[in-house]
PDB file of C-alpha atoms in Angstrom:
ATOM      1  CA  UNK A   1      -7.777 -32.044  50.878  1.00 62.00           C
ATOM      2  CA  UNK A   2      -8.666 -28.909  50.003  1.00 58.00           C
ATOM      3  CA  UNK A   3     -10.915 -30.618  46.449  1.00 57.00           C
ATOM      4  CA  UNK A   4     -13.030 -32.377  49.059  1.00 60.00           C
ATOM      5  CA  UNK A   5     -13.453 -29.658  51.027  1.00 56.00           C
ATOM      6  CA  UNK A   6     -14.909 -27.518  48.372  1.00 52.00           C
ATOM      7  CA  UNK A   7     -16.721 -30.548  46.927  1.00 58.00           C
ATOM      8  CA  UNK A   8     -18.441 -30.670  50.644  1.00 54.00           C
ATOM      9  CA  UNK A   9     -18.897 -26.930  50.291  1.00 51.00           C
ATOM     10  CA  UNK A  10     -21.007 -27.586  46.814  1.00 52.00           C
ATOM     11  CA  UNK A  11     -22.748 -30.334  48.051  1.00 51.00           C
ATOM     12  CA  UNK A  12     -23.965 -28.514  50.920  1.00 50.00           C
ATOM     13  CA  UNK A  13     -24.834 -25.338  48.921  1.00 47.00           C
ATOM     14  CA  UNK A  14     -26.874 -27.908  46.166  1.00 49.00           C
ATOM     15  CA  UNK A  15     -29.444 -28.807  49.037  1.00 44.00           C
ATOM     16  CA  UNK A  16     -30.877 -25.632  49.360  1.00 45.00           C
ATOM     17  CA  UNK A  17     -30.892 -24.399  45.920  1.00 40.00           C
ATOM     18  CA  UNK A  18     -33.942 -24.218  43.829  1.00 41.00           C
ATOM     19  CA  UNK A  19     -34.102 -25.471  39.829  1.00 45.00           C
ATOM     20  CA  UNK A  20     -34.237 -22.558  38.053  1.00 53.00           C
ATOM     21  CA  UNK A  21     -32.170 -19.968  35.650  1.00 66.00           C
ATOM     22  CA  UNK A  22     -28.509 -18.579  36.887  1.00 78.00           C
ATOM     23  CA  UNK A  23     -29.291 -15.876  39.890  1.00 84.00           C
ATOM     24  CA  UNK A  24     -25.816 -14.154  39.713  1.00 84.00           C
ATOM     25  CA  UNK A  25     -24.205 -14.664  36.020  1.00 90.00           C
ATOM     26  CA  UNK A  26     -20.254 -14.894  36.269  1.00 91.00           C
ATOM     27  CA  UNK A  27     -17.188 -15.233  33.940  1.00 91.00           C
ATOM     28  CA  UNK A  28     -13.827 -16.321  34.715  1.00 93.00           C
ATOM     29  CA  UNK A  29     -10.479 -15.412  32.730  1.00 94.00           C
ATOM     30  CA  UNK A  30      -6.620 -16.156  32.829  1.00 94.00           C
ATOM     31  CA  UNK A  31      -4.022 -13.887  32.602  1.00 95.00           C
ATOM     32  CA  UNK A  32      -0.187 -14.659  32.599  1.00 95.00           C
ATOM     33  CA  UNK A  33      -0.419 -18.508  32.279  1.00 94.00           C
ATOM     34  CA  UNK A  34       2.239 -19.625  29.561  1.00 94.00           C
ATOM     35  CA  UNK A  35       2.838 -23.036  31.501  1.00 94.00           C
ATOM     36  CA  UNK A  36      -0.703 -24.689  32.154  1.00 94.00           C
ATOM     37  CA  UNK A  37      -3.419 -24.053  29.731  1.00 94.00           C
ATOM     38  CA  UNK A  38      -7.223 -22.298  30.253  1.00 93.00           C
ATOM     39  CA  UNK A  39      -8.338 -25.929  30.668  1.00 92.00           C
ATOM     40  CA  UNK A  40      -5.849 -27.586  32.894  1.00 93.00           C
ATOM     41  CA  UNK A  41      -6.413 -24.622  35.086  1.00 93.00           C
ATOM     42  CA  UNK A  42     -10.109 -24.547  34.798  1.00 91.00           C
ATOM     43  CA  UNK A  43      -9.872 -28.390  35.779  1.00 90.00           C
ATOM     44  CA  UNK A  44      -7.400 -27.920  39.255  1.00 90.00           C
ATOM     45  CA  UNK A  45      -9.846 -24.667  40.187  1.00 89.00           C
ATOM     46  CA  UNK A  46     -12.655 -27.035  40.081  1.00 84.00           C
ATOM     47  CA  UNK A  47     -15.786 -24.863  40.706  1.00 87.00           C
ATOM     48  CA  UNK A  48     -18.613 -26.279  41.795  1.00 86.00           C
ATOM     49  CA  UNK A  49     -21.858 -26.371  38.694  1.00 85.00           C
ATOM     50  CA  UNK A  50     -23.937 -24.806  41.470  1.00 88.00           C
ATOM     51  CA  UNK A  51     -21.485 -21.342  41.778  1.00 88.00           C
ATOM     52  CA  UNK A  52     -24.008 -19.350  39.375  1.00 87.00           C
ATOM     53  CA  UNK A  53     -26.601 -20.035  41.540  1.00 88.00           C
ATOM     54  CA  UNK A  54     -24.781 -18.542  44.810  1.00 89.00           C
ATOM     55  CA  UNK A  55     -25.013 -15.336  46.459  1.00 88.00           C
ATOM     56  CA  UNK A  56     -21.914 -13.222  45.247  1.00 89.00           C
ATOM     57  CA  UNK A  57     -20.631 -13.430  48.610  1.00 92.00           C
ATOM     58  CA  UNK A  58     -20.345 -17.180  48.762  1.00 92.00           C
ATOM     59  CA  UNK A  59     -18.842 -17.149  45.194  1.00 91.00           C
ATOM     60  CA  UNK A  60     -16.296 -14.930  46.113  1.00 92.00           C
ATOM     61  CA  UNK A  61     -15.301 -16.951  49.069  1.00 93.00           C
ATOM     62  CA  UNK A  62     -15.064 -20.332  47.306  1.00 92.00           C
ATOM     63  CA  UNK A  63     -12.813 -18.231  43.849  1.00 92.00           C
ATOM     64  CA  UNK A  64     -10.649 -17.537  46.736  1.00 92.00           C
ATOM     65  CA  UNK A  65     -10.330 -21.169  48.087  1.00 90.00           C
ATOM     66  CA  UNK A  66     -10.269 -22.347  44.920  1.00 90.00           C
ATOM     67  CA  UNK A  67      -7.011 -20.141  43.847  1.00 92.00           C
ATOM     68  CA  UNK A  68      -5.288 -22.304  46.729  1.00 91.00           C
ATOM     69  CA  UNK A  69      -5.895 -25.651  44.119  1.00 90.00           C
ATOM     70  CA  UNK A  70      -3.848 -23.510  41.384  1.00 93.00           C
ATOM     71  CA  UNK A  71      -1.304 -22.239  43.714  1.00 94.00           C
ATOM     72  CA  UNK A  72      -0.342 -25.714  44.585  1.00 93.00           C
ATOM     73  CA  UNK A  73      -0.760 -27.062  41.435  1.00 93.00           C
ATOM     74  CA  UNK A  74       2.222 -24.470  40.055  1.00 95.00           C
ATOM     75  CA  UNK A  75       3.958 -25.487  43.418  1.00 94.00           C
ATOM     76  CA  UNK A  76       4.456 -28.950  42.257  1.00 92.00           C
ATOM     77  CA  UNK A  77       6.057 -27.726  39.140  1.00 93.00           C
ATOM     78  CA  UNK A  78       8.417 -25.709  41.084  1.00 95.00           C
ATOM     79  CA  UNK A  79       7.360 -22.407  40.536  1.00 96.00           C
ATOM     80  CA  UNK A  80       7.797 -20.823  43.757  1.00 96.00           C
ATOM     81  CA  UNK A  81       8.221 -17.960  42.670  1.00 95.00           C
ATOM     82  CA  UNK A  82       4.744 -17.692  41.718  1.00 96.00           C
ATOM     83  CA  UNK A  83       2.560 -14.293  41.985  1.00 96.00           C
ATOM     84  CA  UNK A  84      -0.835 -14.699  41.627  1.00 96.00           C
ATOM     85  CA  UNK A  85      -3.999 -12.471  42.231  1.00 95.00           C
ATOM     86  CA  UNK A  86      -7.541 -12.039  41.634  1.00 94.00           C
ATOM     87  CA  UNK A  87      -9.005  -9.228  40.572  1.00 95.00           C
ATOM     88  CA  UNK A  88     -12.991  -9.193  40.942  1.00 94.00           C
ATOM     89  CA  UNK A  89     -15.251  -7.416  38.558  1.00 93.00           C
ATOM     90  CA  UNK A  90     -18.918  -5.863  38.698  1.00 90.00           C
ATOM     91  CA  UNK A  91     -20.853  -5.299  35.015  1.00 88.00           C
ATOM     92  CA  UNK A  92     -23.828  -3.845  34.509  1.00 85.00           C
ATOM     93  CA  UNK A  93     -24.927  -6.732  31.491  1.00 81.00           C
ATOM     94  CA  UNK A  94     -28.334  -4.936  32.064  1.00 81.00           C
ATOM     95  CA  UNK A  95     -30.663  -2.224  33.922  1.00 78.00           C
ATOM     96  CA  UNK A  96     -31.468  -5.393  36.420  1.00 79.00           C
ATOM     97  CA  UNK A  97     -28.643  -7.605  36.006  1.00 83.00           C
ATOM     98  CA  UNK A  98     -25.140  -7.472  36.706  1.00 87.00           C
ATOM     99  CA  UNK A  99     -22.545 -10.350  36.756  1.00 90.00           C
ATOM    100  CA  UNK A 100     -19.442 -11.012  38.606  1.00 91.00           C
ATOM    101  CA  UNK A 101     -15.886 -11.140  36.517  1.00 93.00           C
ATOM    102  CA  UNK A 102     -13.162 -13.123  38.304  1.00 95.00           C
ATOM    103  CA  UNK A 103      -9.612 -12.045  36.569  1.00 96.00           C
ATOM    104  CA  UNK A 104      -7.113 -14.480  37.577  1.00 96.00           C
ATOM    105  CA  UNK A 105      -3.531 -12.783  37.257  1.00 97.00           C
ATOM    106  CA  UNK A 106      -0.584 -14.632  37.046  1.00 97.00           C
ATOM    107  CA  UNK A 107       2.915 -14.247  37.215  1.00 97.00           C
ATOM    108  CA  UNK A 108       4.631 -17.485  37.097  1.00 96.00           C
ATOM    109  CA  UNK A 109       8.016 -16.643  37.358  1.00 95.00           C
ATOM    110  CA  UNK A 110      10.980 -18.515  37.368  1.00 95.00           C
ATOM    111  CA  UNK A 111      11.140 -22.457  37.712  1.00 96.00           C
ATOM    112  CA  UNK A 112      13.291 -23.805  40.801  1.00 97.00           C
ATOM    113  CA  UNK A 113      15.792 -26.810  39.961  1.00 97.00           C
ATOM    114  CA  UNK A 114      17.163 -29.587  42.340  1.00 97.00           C
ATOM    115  CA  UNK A 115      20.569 -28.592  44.065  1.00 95.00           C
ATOM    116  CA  UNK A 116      21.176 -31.454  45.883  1.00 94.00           C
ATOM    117  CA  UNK A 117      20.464 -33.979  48.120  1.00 95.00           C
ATOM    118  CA  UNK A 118      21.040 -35.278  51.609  1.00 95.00           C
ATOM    119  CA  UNK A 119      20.784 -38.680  53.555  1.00 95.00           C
ATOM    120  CA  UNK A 120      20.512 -38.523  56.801  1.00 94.00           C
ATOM    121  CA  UNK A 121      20.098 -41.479  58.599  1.00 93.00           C
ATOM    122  CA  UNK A 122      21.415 -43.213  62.240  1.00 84.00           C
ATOM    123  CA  UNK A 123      24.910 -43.821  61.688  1.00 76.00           C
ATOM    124  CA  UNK A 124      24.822 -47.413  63.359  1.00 80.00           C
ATOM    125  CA  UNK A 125      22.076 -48.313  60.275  1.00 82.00           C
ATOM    126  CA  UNK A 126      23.565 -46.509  57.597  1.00 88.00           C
ATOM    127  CA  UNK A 127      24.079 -47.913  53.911  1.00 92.00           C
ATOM    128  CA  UNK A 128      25.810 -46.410  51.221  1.00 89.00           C
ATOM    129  CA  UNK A 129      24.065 -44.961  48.903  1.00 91.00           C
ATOM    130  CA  UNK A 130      25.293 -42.721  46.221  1.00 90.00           C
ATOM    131  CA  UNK A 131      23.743 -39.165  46.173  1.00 91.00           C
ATOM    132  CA  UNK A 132      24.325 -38.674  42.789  1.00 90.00           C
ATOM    133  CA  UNK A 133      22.201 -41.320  41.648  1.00 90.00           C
ATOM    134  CA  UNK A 134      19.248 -39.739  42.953  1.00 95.00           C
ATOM    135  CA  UNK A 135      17.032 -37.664  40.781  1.00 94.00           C
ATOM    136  CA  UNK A 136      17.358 -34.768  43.404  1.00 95.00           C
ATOM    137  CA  UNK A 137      20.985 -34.474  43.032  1.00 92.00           C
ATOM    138  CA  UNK A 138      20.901 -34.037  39.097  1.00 91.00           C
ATOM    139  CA  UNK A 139      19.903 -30.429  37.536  1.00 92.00           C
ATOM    140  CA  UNK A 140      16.828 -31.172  37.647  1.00 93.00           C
ATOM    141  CA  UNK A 141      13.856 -29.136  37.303  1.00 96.00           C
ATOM    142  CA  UNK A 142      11.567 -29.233  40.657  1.00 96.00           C
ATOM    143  CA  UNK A 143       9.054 -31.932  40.325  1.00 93.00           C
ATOM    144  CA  UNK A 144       7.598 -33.806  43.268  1.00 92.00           C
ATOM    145  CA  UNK A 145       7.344 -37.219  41.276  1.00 93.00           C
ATOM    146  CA  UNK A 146      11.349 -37.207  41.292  1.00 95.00           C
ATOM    147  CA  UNK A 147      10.990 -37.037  45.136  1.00 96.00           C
ATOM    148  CA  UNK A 148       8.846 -39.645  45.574  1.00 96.00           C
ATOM    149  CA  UNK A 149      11.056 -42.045  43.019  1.00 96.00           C
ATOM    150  CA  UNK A 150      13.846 -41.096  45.186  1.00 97.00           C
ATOM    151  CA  UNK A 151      12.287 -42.158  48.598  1.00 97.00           C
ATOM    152  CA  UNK A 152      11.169 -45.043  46.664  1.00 97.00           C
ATOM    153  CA  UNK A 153      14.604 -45.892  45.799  1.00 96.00           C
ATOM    154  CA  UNK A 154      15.839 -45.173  49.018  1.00 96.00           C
ATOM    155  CA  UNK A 155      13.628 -47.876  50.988  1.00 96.00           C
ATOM    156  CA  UNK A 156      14.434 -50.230  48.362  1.00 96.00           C
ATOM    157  CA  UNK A 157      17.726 -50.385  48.853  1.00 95.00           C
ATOM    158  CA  UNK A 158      17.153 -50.729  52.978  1.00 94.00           C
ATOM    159  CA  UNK A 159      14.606 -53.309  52.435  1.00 94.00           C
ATOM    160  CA  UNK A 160      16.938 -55.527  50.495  1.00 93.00           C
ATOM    161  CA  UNK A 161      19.369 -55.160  53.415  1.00 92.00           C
ATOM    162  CA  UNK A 162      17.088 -56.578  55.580  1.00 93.00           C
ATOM    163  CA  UNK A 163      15.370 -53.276  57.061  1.00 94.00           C
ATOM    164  CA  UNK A 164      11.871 -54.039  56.133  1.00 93.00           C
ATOM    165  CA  UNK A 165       9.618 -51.104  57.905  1.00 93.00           C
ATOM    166  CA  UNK A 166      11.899 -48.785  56.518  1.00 95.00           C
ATOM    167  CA  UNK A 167      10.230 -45.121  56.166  1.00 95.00           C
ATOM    168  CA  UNK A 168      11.636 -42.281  54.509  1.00 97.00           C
ATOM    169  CA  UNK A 169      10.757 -38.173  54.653  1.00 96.00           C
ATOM    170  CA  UNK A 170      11.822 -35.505  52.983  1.00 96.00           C
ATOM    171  CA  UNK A 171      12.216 -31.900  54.084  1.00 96.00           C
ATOM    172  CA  UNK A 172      12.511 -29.311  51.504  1.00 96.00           C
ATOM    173  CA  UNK A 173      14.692 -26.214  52.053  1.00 96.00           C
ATOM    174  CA  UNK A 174      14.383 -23.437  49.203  1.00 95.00           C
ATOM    175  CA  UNK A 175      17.165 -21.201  48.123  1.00 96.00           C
ATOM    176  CA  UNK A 176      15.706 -17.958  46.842  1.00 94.00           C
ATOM    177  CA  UNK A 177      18.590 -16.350  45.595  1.00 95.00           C
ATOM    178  CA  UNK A 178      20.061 -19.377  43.162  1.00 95.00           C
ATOM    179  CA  UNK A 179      16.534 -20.389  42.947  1.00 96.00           C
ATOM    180  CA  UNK A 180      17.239 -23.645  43.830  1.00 96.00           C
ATOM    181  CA  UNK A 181      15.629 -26.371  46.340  1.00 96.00           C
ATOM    182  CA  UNK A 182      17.671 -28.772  48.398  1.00 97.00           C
ATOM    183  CA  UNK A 183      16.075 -31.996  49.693  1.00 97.00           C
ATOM    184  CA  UNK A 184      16.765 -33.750  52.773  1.00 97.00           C
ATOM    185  CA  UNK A 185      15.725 -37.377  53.453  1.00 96.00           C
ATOM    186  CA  UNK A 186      15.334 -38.800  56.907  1.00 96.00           C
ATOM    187  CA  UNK A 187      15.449 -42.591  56.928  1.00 96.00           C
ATOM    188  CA  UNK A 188      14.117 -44.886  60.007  1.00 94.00           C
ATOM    189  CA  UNK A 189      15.077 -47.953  59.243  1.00 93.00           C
ATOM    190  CA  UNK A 190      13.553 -49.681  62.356  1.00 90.00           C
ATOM    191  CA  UNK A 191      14.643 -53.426  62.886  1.00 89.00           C
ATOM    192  CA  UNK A 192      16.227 -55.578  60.962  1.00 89.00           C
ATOM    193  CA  UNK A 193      14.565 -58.591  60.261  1.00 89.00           C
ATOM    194  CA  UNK A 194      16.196 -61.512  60.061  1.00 81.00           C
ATOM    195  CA  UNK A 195      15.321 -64.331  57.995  1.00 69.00           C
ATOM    196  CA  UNK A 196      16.548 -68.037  59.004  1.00 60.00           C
ATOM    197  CA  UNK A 197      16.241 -71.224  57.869  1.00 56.00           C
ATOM    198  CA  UNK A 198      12.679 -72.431  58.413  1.00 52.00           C
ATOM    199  CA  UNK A 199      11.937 -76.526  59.476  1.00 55.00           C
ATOM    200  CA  UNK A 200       8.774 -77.554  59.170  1.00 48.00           C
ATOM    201  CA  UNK A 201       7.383 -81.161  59.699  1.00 50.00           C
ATOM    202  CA  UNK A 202       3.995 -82.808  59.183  1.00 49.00           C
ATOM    203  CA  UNK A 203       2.646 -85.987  61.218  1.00 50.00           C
ATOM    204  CA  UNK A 204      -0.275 -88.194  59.836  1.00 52.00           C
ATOM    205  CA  UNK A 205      -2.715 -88.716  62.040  1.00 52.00           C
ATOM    206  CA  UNK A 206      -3.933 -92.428  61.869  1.00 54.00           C
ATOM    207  CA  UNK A 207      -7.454 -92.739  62.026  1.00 54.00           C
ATOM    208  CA  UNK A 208      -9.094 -94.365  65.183  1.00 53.00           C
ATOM    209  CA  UNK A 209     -11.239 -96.740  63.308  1.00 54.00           C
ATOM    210  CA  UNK A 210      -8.790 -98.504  61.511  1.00 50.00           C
TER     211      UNK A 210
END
């Protein structure tokens, strides 16, 4: 959501721009990242090719909303106890000129690990299901693809019962202290669907002129 809203942003922006050489030269730099590299976080930030040719206070608004791509992207990985800041530069590059230096700091912390999981689902539907199966019950690091697997797993099991507009959510609650997240998932099962046996007949139809 937020990529398409600075896409819009850039697209917008484009229109009105004229062809010509950079009006406001800028620089970007990292600080702090030992997880993702310069170019996997140059890639999630995703400025827009237009941004040198912005006023400075349009470029500092869309660094800002930008940071919110890399803060998420470290979110997925579990690092939620992520500190992050931007520190923004003026330099005099000449007696005319001066550009705009965006220092991304980053403290990245330590990585939260699964510490559990829990079904909750209508007791008059419920299936067993072992826990400990589950990706989110081992000692896991956080990732959000083991969350989806598990839901996955979840409404395969249902739907083999029978329960085929099964939906599963997850809620996750974080524990600061242990650093440690514990995941929740609420199953609807909705109906059951029965399947019977199915009779089915065909009749000829003799034809008239004959």
């Amino acid at each position: 959501m937020m990529k398409r809203i600075l896409t819009f942003l850039a697209c917008l922006i484009g229109i009105c721009l004229a062809e010509e050489g950079v009006k406001h030269p800028w620089y970007m730099e990292f600080r702090g990242n030992n997880v993702f590299s310069n170019f996997q976080i140059e890639e999630q930030i995703d400025i827009p090719d237009e941004f040198g040719q912005l006023d400075t206070t349009k470029q500092d608004f869309l660094m800002r909303l930008s940071i919110e791509n890399l803060k998420a992207l470290y979110y997925s990985r579990g690092y939620f106890s992520l500190e992050m800041s931007l520190d923004i530069r003026r330099e005099h590059i000449s007696q005319d000129s001066v550009q705009r230096g965006y220092i991304i700091l980053i403290n990245e912390g330590e990585r939260y690990r699964f510490g559990g999981t829990k079904i909750i689902v209508p007791d008059t539907n419920a299936l067993e299901i072992k826990t400990t199966s589950l990706e989110t019950s081992k000692d896991n690091y956080y990732s959000q693809d083991d969350i989806s697997k598990d839901m996955q797993t979840i409404v395969d099991v249902y739907r083999q019962e029978g329960f085929l507009h099964t939906q599963v959510s997850s809620v996750e609650m974080l524990d600061t202290v242990n650093k440690k997240i514990y995941v929740e998932m609420n199953v609807r099962p909705g109906a059951k669907v029965i399947m019977g046996n199915i009779r089915s007949t065909t009749a000829r139809v003799q034809d008239r002129g004959n």
